């Protein structure tokens, strides 16, 4: 069975046709529980997200700040497994018909088996993977299997990335490019900063026709509107997770992320 890379591409293209950036949300699988996480993702889509990244909880999430680390810890202590991640992707996609990616570090895939992981993700209806710690020069095996199964390979670029490196990444990647707005870990910040716009412009200048989506630091409608003014997509993770962590119960958490998605969806349509 083929994965949904085309659905991802079509979704991002449709947002561009509407003259806006896409809203891409992140939530980890298994948080606060597997079932609760699935309901939260459905709510985020219902609130207005175009794409959702499902995090595969990891004990050492090097890109992620304390908010997402806390959620990962809750999921891991709850016994979340890769099978639960696949179930989350399947149920979220089946319920909404929208593109669902997995964001994961390389070690779990390597231990699980690349062929097994890509085949199962495609069978679940997944659109691809974001792989923040997989160097592009070591990605040939992954890309071979991802392409075979119709899955996007989304690489992360940073303000420190040299132009030659950006060209190498955009040539190898598919789906979109994840532009980290600053050097550091995920988390909400007061401002997203000019570094992000410069990185988007430099990434586009490589000549690749991939959308460039910006993450790290966006937490409210005003910041979403700012980033939507220069990026193809706005990625929000920690703000959703924090809403759930701060909620008095799981049902309130689901409503909180639905509401935040609605606010952010208006933001990407406003463009500061």
Short mmCIF file of C-alpha atoms in Angstrom, two decimals:
data_model
loop_
_atom_site.label_atom_id
_atom_site.label_comp_id
_atom_site.label_asym_id
_atom_site.label_seq_id
_atom_site.Cartn_x
_atom_site.Cartn_y
_atom_site.Cartn_z
CA UNK A 1 0.00 0.00 0.00
CA UNK A 2 1.27 3.45 -0.90
CA UNK A 3 1.59 6.27 1.60
CA UNK A 4 0.07 9.70 1.30
CA UNK A 5 2.91 11.94 0.12
CA UNK A 6 0.64 13.20 -2.67
CA UNK A 7 -2.05 14.18 -0.18
CA UNK A 8 0.57 16.16 1.75
CA UNK A 9 1.76 17.93 -1.40
CA UNK A 10 -1.80 18.66 -2.51
CA UNK A 11 -2.71 20.05 0.92
CA UNK A 12 0.25 22.44 0.97
CA UNK A 13 -0.46 23.47 -2.64
CA UNK A 14 -4.12 24.13 -1.81
CA UNK A 15 -3.13 26.45 1.04
CA UNK A 16 -0.81 28.33 -1.32
CA UNK A 17 -3.63 28.65 -3.85
CA UNK A 18 -5.74 30.21 -1.10
CA UNK A 19 -2.98 32.78 -0.57
CA UNK A 20 -2.02 31.57 2.88
CA UNK A 21 0.43 29.41 4.77
CA UNK A 22 -0.55 25.92 5.92
CA UNK A 23 -0.99 25.24 9.64
CA UNK A 24 1.02 22.21 10.75
CA UNK A 25 0.48 20.98 14.31
CA UNK A 26 2.57 18.59 16.39
CA UNK A 27 1.40 16.29 19.18
CA UNK A 28 3.17 13.21 20.56
CA UNK A 29 1.52 9.80 20.35
CA UNK A 30 0.47 8.28 23.66
CA UNK A 31 -0.05 11.63 25.37
CA UNK A 32 -1.85 11.80 27.71
CA UNK A 33 -2.83 8.25 26.66
CA UNK A 34 -2.96 6.59 23.25
CA UNK A 35 -6.73 7.12 22.97
CA UNK A 36 -6.47 10.62 24.41
CA UNK A 37 -3.75 11.52 21.95
CA UNK A 38 -5.86 10.38 19.01
CA UNK A 39 -8.79 12.49 20.20
CA UNK A 40 -6.50 15.51 20.61
CA UNK A 41 -5.20 15.15 17.05
CA UNK A 42 -8.74 14.90 15.66
CA UNK A 43 -9.61 18.05 17.62
CA UNK A 44 -6.62 19.92 16.21
CA UNK A 45 -7.70 19.01 12.69
CA UNK A 46 -11.25 20.03 13.54
CA UNK A 47 -9.97 23.37 14.81
CA UNK A 48 -8.27 24.16 11.51
CA UNK A 49 -4.89 22.42 11.21
CA UNK A 50 -4.02 21.32 7.67
CA UNK A 51 -1.38 18.75 8.62
CA UNK A 52 -0.45 17.02 11.87
CA UNK A 53 2.92 15.64 12.91
CA UNK A 54 2.65 12.73 15.34
CA UNK A 55 5.68 12.57 17.59
CA UNK A 56 7.24 9.21 18.34
CA UNK A 57 8.16 9.65 22.02
CA UNK A 58 11.87 9.31 22.70
CA UNK A 59 13.86 9.18 25.92
CA UNK A 60 16.43 11.67 24.62
CA UNK A 61 14.61 14.10 22.29
CA UNK A 62 17.55 16.37 21.44
CA UNK A 63 15.52 18.89 19.41
CA UNK A 64 12.73 19.17 21.96
CA UNK A 65 12.49 21.49 24.93
CA UNK A 66 11.08 20.77 28.39
CA UNK A 67 7.38 20.94 27.44
CA UNK A 68 7.57 18.20 24.81
CA UNK A 69 10.05 16.23 26.94
CA UNK A 70 7.44 16.19 29.71
CA UNK A 71 4.78 14.86 27.34
CA UNK A 72 7.18 12.26 25.95
CA UNK A 73 7.95 11.11 29.47
CA UNK A 74 4.24 10.70 30.24
CA UNK A 75 3.78 8.68 27.03
CA UNK A 76 6.81 6.48 27.67
CA UNK A 77 5.78 5.79 31.27
CA UNK A 78 2.40 4.84 29.87
CA UNK A 79 4.12 2.17 27.77
CA UNK A 80 3.66 3.70 24.30
CA UNK A 81 5.10 1.56 21.49
CA UNK A 82 5.68 2.08 17.77
CA UNK A 83 2.49 0.08 17.15
CA UNK A 84 0.63 2.78 19.09
CA UNK A 85 2.21 5.46 16.92
CA UNK A 86 1.02 3.62 13.80
CA UNK A 87 -2.46 3.25 15.29
CA UNK A 88 -2.51 6.98 16.06
CA UNK A 89 -1.59 7.82 12.46
CA UNK A 90 -4.17 5.40 11.08
CA UNK A 91 -7.08 6.56 13.22
CA UNK A 92 -6.28 10.27 12.81
CA UNK A 93 -6.02 9.97 9.04
CA UNK A 94 -9.06 7.70 8.67
CA UNK A 95 -11.22 10.04 10.74
CA UNK A 96 -10.20 13.22 8.91
CA UNK A 97 -8.82 12.29 5.49
CA UNK A 98 -5.96 14.72 6.16
CA UNK A 99 -2.19 14.22 5.97
CA UNK A 100 -0.48 12.83 9.06
CA UNK A 101 3.31 12.60 9.38
CA UNK A 102 5.51 11.02 12.02
CA UNK A 103 8.29 13.04 13.61
CA UNK A 104 10.95 10.75 15.01
CA UNK A 105 14.60 10.47 15.80
CA UNK A 106 16.53 7.90 13.82
CA UNK A 107 17.38 5.33 16.49
CA UNK A 108 13.85 3.90 16.93
CA UNK A 109 13.51 3.38 13.16
CA UNK A 110 16.95 1.83 12.92
CA UNK A 111 16.13 -0.65 15.69
CA UNK A 112 12.64 -1.39 14.33
CA UNK A 113 13.87 -1.86 10.76
CA UNK A 114 13.57 0.66 7.94
CA UNK A 115 11.58 -1.59 5.61
CA UNK A 116 9.18 -2.61 8.37
CA UNK A 117 8.70 0.95 9.59
CA UNK A 118 8.06 2.45 6.13
CA UNK A 119 5.73 -0.37 5.10
CA UNK A 120 3.67 -0.05 8.28
CA UNK A 121 3.54 3.75 8.10
CA UNK A 122 2.31 3.61 4.50
CA UNK A 123 -0.27 0.95 5.41
CA UNK A 124 -1.50 3.21 8.22
CA UNK A 125 -2.09 6.03 5.73
CA UNK A 126 0.90 8.09 6.82
CA UNK A 127 2.23 10.86 4.59
CA UNK A 128 5.88 10.63 5.59
CA UNK A 129 8.46 11.31 8.28
CA UNK A 130 10.32 14.25 9.72
CA UNK A 131 13.79 13.09 10.71
CA UNK A 132 15.62 15.82 12.64
CA UNK A 133 18.79 13.87 13.42
CA UNK A 134 19.27 11.85 10.21
CA UNK A 135 22.15 13.42 8.22
CA UNK A 136 21.25 13.76 4.56
CA UNK A 137 24.48 12.04 3.51
CA UNK A 138 23.46 8.95 5.53
CA UNK A 139 19.84 8.89 4.38
CA UNK A 140 20.00 6.82 1.18
CA UNK A 141 18.56 3.63 2.72
CA UNK A 142 15.69 5.50 4.35
CA UNK A 143 14.89 7.49 1.21
CA UNK A 144 14.91 4.36 -0.94
CA UNK A 145 12.25 2.71 1.23
CA UNK A 146 10.27 5.91 1.78
CA UNK A 147 10.05 6.52 -1.95
CA UNK A 148 9.04 2.91 -2.57
CA UNK A 149 6.17 3.29 -0.10
CA UNK A 150 5.00 6.76 -1.14
CA UNK A 151 6.27 8.59 1.95
CA UNK A 152 7.77 12.07 2.24
CA UNK A 153 11.24 12.55 3.72
CA UNK A 154 11.29 15.88 5.54
CA UNK A 155 14.69 17.15 6.61
CA UNK A 156 15.34 19.92 9.14
CA UNK A 157 17.46 22.94 8.26
CA UNK A 158 18.74 25.55 10.72
CA UNK A 159 20.04 29.12 10.57
CA UNK A 160 23.56 27.68 10.82
CA UNK A 161 23.09 25.60 7.64
CA UNK A 162 25.43 26.74 4.86
CA UNK A 163 24.00 27.35 1.39
CA UNK A 164 25.70 24.27 -0.06
CA UNK A 165 24.19 22.16 2.71
CA UNK A 166 20.74 23.65 2.07
CA UNK A 167 21.02 22.71 -1.60
CA UNK A 168 21.99 19.15 -0.68
CA UNK A 169 19.02 18.84 1.68
CA UNK A 170 16.42 20.31 -0.65
CA UNK A 171 17.64 18.04 -3.46
CA UNK A 172 17.24 14.94 -1.29
CA UNK A 173 14.09 15.82 0.64
CA UNK A 174 10.43 15.58 -0.32
CA UNK A 175 7.11 16.86 1.00
CA UNK A 176 8.50 20.05 2.50
CA UNK A 177 11.54 21.43 4.27
CA UNK A 178 11.31 21.99 8.04
CA UNK A 179 13.09 25.28 8.76
CA UNK A 180 14.04 25.61 12.43
CA UNK A 181 13.56 29.30 13.17
CA UNK A 182 16.53 29.52 15.54
CA UNK A 183 19.36 27.57 17.08
CA UNK A 184 18.05 25.68 20.09
CA UNK A 185 15.23 23.40 21.14
CA UNK A 186 11.47 23.52 20.71
CA UNK A 187 9.44 25.79 22.96
CA UNK A 188 7.31 28.90 22.92
CA UNK A 189 9.14 32.20 22.56
CA UNK A 190 8.37 35.90 22.64
CA UNK A 191 9.39 36.37 19.02
CA UNK A 192 10.29 34.12 16.13
CA UNK A 193 12.96 36.48 14.81
CA UNK A 194 14.46 37.58 11.52
CA UNK A 195 16.68 34.49 11.30
CA UNK A 196 13.67 32.47 10.19
CA UNK A 197 12.87 34.68 7.21
CA UNK A 198 16.49 34.68 6.10
CA UNK A 199 16.60 30.88 6.34
CA UNK A 200 13.41 30.52 4.28
CA UNK A 201 14.81 32.83 1.60
CA UNK A 202 18.13 30.99 1.48
CA UNK A 203 16.39 27.60 1.30
CA UNK A 204 14.17 28.75 -1.56
CA UNK A 205 17.22 30.15 -3.35
CA UNK A 206 18.55 26.61 -3.82
CA UNK A 207 16.05 26.32 -6.66
CA UNK A 208 14.16 23.37 -5.21
CA UNK A 209 10.40 23.47 -5.56
CA UNK A 210 9.70 22.25 -2.02
CA UNK A 211 7.52 24.27 0.36
CA UNK A 212 9.46 25.69 3.31
CA UNK A 213 7.66 25.47 6.65
CA UNK A 214 8.89 27.18 9.82
CA UNK A 215 8.81 25.73 13.32
CA UNK A 216 10.27 26.33 16.79
CA UNK A 217 8.86 29.18 18.81
CA UNK A 218 5.42 29.88 17.29
CA UNK A 219 2.75 29.85 20.00
CA UNK A 220 0.02 32.36 19.16
CA UNK A 221 -1.98 33.85 16.29
CA UNK A 222 0.21 36.95 16.02
CA UNK A 223 3.39 34.90 15.60
CA UNK A 224 1.60 32.57 13.17
CA UNK A 225 0.56 35.57 11.09
CA UNK A 226 4.14 36.90 11.13
CA UNK A 227 5.63 33.61 9.94
CA UNK A 228 2.82 33.09 7.41
CA UNK A 229 3.98 36.29 5.74
CA UNK A 230 7.16 34.60 4.47
CA UNK A 231 6.81 30.80 4.91
CA UNK A 232 4.70 28.16 3.17
CA UNK A 233 3.72 26.57 6.46
CA UNK A 234 3.66 27.40 10.16
CA UNK A 235 4.57 24.55 12.52
CA UNK A 236 3.34 24.65 16.13
CA UNK A 237 4.10 22.00 18.73
CA UNK A 238 4.97 23.09 22.25
CA UNK A 239 2.00 25.47 22.49
CA UNK A 240 -0.42 22.58 21.82
CA UNK A 241 1.34 20.30 24.28
CA UNK A 242 1.37 23.01 26.95
CA UNK A 243 -2.38 23.55 26.58
CA UNK A 244 -2.89 19.86 27.29
CA UNK A 245 -0.45 19.78 30.19
CA UNK A 246 -2.17 22.79 31.77
CA UNK A 247 -5.71 21.40 31.34
CA UNK A 248 -7.48 20.08 34.46
CA UNK A 249 -8.49 16.86 32.68
CA UNK A 250 -8.18 15.10 29.34
CA UNK A 251 -11.50 16.37 27.96
CA UNK A 252 -10.55 19.94 28.77
CA UNK A 253 -7.19 19.37 27.07
CA UNK A 254 -8.89 18.25 23.88
CA UNK A 255 -11.05 21.37 23.84
CA UNK A 256 -8.02 23.55 24.60
CA UNK A 257 -6.08 22.30 21.57
CA UNK A 258 -9.16 22.59 19.36
CA UNK A 259 -9.46 26.23 20.42
CA UNK A 260 -5.76 26.96 19.88
CA UNK A 261 -5.90 25.41 16.41
CA UNK A 262 -8.78 27.74 15.60
CA UNK A 263 -6.82 30.79 16.76
CA UNK A 264 -3.72 29.76 14.81
CA UNK A 265 -5.78 28.95 11.69
CA UNK A 266 -7.05 32.52 11.75
CA UNK A 267 -3.50 33.73 12.22
CA UNK A 268 -2.11 32.00 9.12
CA UNK A 269 -4.97 33.49 7.11
CA UNK A 270 -4.34 37.00 8.41
CA UNK A 271 -0.61 37.32 7.66
CA UNK A 272 0.90 40.20 9.64
#
